[in-house]
Amino acid sequence: MVIGVLKEAQAGETRVAATPATVEQLLKLGYEVVVEREAGEASSFTDDAYVDAGASIGDALSADVVFGVNAPSKAQLDGLKQGATLVSLLSPRLDQDMVDDLARRPITALSMDAVPRISRAQSLDVLSSMANIAGYRAVVEAAHTYGRFFTGQVTAAGKVNPAKVLVAGVGVAGLAAIGAAGSMGAIVYATDPRPEVADQVKSLGGEYLSVESAEAEVSATGYAKEMSDDYNQRAADLYAKLAPDVDIIITTALIPGRPAPTLITADMVASMKAGSVIVDMAAANGGNVEGTVKGRSVVTENGVTIIGYTDLAGRLPAQASQLYGTNLVNLMKLMTPEKDGVLVLDFDDVVQRSMTIVRQGELTWPPPEVQVSAAPAARAGGSASAPEPVAPPEPMSDDKRLVIVLAAATVFFILAAIAPATLVPHLTVFALAIVIGYYVIGHVHHALHTPLMSVTNAISGIIVVGGLIQIGRHDDGITAISTLAILLASINVFGGFAVTRRMLAMFSRS
């Protein structure tokens, strides 16, 4: 079978559905590849590069399987041959006219933006791939417009405070934005109605700001759900409080199949400092910010720039094309089980079933709902089963601690009484080493409490104790060696703590 790669008909589209690297992978699956002339020019992939990879340049519409990025134009759809399989971003949740048009044609159509969010389908999840790029690019656009440092600096010309960035919505795009902004040195705050993302935010160096509400729960679909008026009001209060203090806001909130919710009102924008920047990543679906203009960057009366670009992923065309092309290759691997260049559509596979809009002219949209999360199922009464609270362990009482210490001391003195005289000094050294080693290790910051740090501090503590005991011997050689051992071990312990303190200070932000 032949795979055709379309030149995008949508104005301004810079991506292409296959790159020379992905063409080579498609050929290994047994397919022939035809690329439309100049299809990859906007992504810096020349026709010669495709030919060198093993593809041919020609009519992509005549192929058995046709790859595209966006929904094809009417002329392109009319040019598909009967029985062809179209694979593209068709937006079936938002474009009912496109779904109806496809249903009138004797073709099979798979939408790459309908991939279910399950672990097995992550390798072909285009929405995640493009959102990752878009989140990174949103920070780049914000930094370019902001015109100041993201990281804090102390220079001869004065102190520069780090930029404060608020990311509203911690999906794939939000996480990419948090990582990019944090790596540039900004202080990053993030909000999301799904509490399970808090650890992800912290792992990237951001601070998760929760909206206290009974609605916050583990997502069962992989997406944030539409929230109630009470939750929205609580969130609005939080945004209103943060808006005057932050320098950059990046909004990513989208609900599949619905217009984007409004998160940042005009009053919040008006409260922001002049020179602040807002990147509305939901501009294509109406925007999360009042005043967003789809596809444009505008400046408000108080000097706040609102960026409503809808092509953030396309602003890194080579990278976006490579990731999108890889997603398509992974789909072909799934649908070509024998690697013989024959496409097999398996409706028993939940991934392929969920993506299929039309099968040989038969409408198959919408697909059955797919449970994608391990969220606890609701009981018959309608309430989700909650785990019973576990009582924290009671702290040890002072009396109990005293009894244990006295018992240990008694055992030690009994052992000292019955042990040979030569063993008593060794028991003393052992006991002191345990005490000093415990305090040396116990005062290491938990973030740096690695096995290596623990072992070296414990050994250094033992050396200090041994040196103190031996330094009183009536032997100049032993005294000199003991003094040197105490000096070096002390430097190791106290110097280690000094370095640790400086390392922690590097990561503290004021």
PDB file of C-alpha atoms in Angstrom, residues 1-5 17-18 21-33 63-68 84-88 108-112 115 120-121 123-126 323-346 349 351-352 355-356:
ATOM      1  CA  MET A   1       0.000   0.000   0.000  1.00  0.00           C
ATOM      2  CA  VAL A   2       1.039   3.595  -0.647  1.00  0.00           C
ATOM      3  CA  ILE A   3       1.046   6.393   1.933  1.00  0.00           C
ATOM      4  CA  GLY A   4       0.604   9.918   0.615  1.00  0.00           C
ATOM      5  CA  VAL A   5       1.776  13.002   2.510  1.00  0.00           C
ATOM      6  CA  ALA A  17       2.729  15.058   8.374  1.00  0.00           C
ATOM      7  CA  ALA A  18       5.997  13.238   7.650  1.00  0.00           C
ATOM      8  CA  ALA A  21      13.274  10.435   9.306  1.00  0.00           C
ATOM      9  CA  THR A  22       9.701   9.146   9.647  1.00  0.00           C
ATOM     10  CA  VAL A  23       9.577   8.233   5.954  1.00  0.00           C
ATOM     11  CA  GLU A  24      12.396   5.759   6.565  1.00  0.00           C
ATOM     12  CA  GLN A  25      10.389   4.160   9.384  1.00  0.00           C
ATOM     13  CA  LEU A  26       7.284   3.874   7.198  1.00  0.00           C
ATOM     14  CA  LEU A  27       9.307   2.156   4.514  1.00  0.00           C
ATOM     15  CA  LYS A  28      10.484  -0.422   7.077  1.00  0.00           C
ATOM     16  CA  LEU A  29       6.821  -1.264   7.714  1.00  0.00           C
ATOM     17  CA  GLY A  30       6.463  -2.241   4.051  1.00  0.00           C
ATOM     18  CA  TYR A  31       4.743   0.902   2.728  1.00  0.00           C
ATOM     19  CA  GLU A  32       5.640   3.056  -0.231  1.00  0.00           C
ATOM     20  CA  VAL A  33       5.595   6.796   0.454  1.00  0.00           C
ATOM     21  CA  ALA A  63      -2.452   7.021  -2.313  1.00  0.00           C
ATOM     22  CA  ASP A  64      -4.222   4.295  -0.317  1.00  0.00           C
ATOM     23  CA  VAL A  65      -3.489   6.026   2.987  1.00  0.00           C
ATOM     24  CA  VAL A  66      -3.311   9.838   3.121  1.00  0.00           C
ATOM     25  CA  PHE A  67      -1.554  11.730   5.930  1.00  0.00           C
ATOM     26  CA  GLY A  68      -2.344  15.325   6.784  1.00  0.00           C
ATOM     27  CA  ALA A  84      -8.809   5.527   0.834  1.00  0.00           C
ATOM     28  CA  THR A  85      -7.933   5.989   4.506  1.00  0.00           C
ATOM     29  CA  LEU A  86      -7.479   9.573   5.700  1.00  0.00           C
ATOM     30  CA  VAL A  87      -5.448  10.213   8.863  1.00  0.00           C
ATOM     31  CA  SER A  88      -5.364  13.783  10.117  1.00  0.00           C
ATOM     32  CA  THR A 108     -12.246   5.695   6.122  1.00  0.00           C
ATOM     33  CA  ALA A 109     -11.222   8.623   8.305  1.00  0.00           C
ATOM     34  CA  LEU A 110      -9.185   8.529  11.519  1.00  0.00           C
ATOM     35  CA  SER A 111      -8.736  11.626  13.658  1.00  0.00           C
ATOM     36  CA  MET A 112      -5.421  11.953  15.475  1.00  0.00           C
ATOM     37  CA  VAL A 115      -6.759   9.268  20.613  1.00  0.00           C
ATOM     38  CA  ARG A 120      -1.005   2.234  25.672  1.00  0.00           C
ATOM     39  CA  ALA A 121      -1.894   5.124  23.365  1.00  0.00           C
ATOM     40  CA  SER A 123       3.025   7.054  21.806  1.00  0.00           C
ATOM     41  CA  LEU A 124       0.448   8.308  19.292  1.00  0.00           C
ATOM     42  CA  ASP A 125      -1.163  11.051  21.377  1.00  0.00           C
ATOM     43  CA  VAL A 126      -0.781  14.038  19.081  1.00  0.00           C
ATOM     44  CA  LEU A 323       6.860  14.604  16.752  1.00  0.00           C
ATOM     45  CA  TYR A 324       3.644  14.520  14.739  1.00  0.00           C
ATOM     46  CA  GLY A 325       5.257  12.278  12.140  1.00  0.00           C
ATOM     47  CA  THR A 326       6.466   9.956  14.899  1.00  0.00           C
ATOM     48  CA  ASN A 327       2.922   9.752  16.286  1.00  0.00           C
ATOM     49  CA  LEU A 328       1.724   8.672  12.829  1.00  0.00           C
ATOM     50  CA  VAL A 329       4.486   6.073  12.568  1.00  0.00           C
ATOM     51  CA  ASN A 330       3.428   4.620  15.910  1.00  0.00           C
ATOM     52  CA  LEU A 331      -0.166   4.456  14.653  1.00  0.00           C
ATOM     53  CA  MET A 332       0.991   2.617  11.532  1.00  0.00           C
ATOM     54  CA  LYS A 333       2.937   0.153  13.673  1.00  0.00           C
ATOM     55  CA  LEU A 334      -0.267  -0.541  15.577  1.00  0.00           C
ATOM     56  CA  MET A 335      -2.318  -0.961  12.384  1.00  0.00           C
ATOM     57  CA  THR A 336       0.303  -2.989  10.486  1.00  0.00           C
ATOM     58  CA  PRO A 337       0.729  -6.052  12.709  1.00  0.00           C
ATOM     59  CA  GLU A 338       2.547  -8.099  10.035  1.00  0.00           C
ATOM     60  CA  LYS A 339       4.808  -5.212   8.910  1.00  0.00           C
ATOM     61  CA  ASP A 340       3.853  -6.088   5.351  1.00  0.00           C
ATOM     62  CA  GLY A 341       2.599  -2.701   4.191  1.00  0.00           C
ATOM     63  CA  VAL A 342      -1.072  -3.695   4.632  1.00  0.00           C
ATOM     64  CA  LEU A 343      -3.248  -1.487   6.837  1.00  0.00           C
ATOM     65  CA  VAL A 344      -5.584  -3.416   9.180  1.00  0.00           C
ATOM     66  CA  LEU A 345      -8.305  -1.491  11.055  1.00  0.00           C
ATOM     67  CA  ASP A 346      -9.187  -3.468  14.184  1.00  0.00           C
ATOM     68  CA  ASP A 349      -8.863  -2.293  19.677  1.00  0.00           C
ATOM     69  CA  VAL A 351      -7.539   2.945  20.445  1.00  0.00           C
ATOM     70  CA  GLN A 352      -8.372   2.414  16.771  1.00  0.00           C
ATOM     71  CA  MET A 355     -10.073   7.394  16.486  1.00  0.00           C
ATOM     72  CA  THR A 356     -12.339   6.228  13.665  1.00  0.00           C
TER      73      THR A 356
END
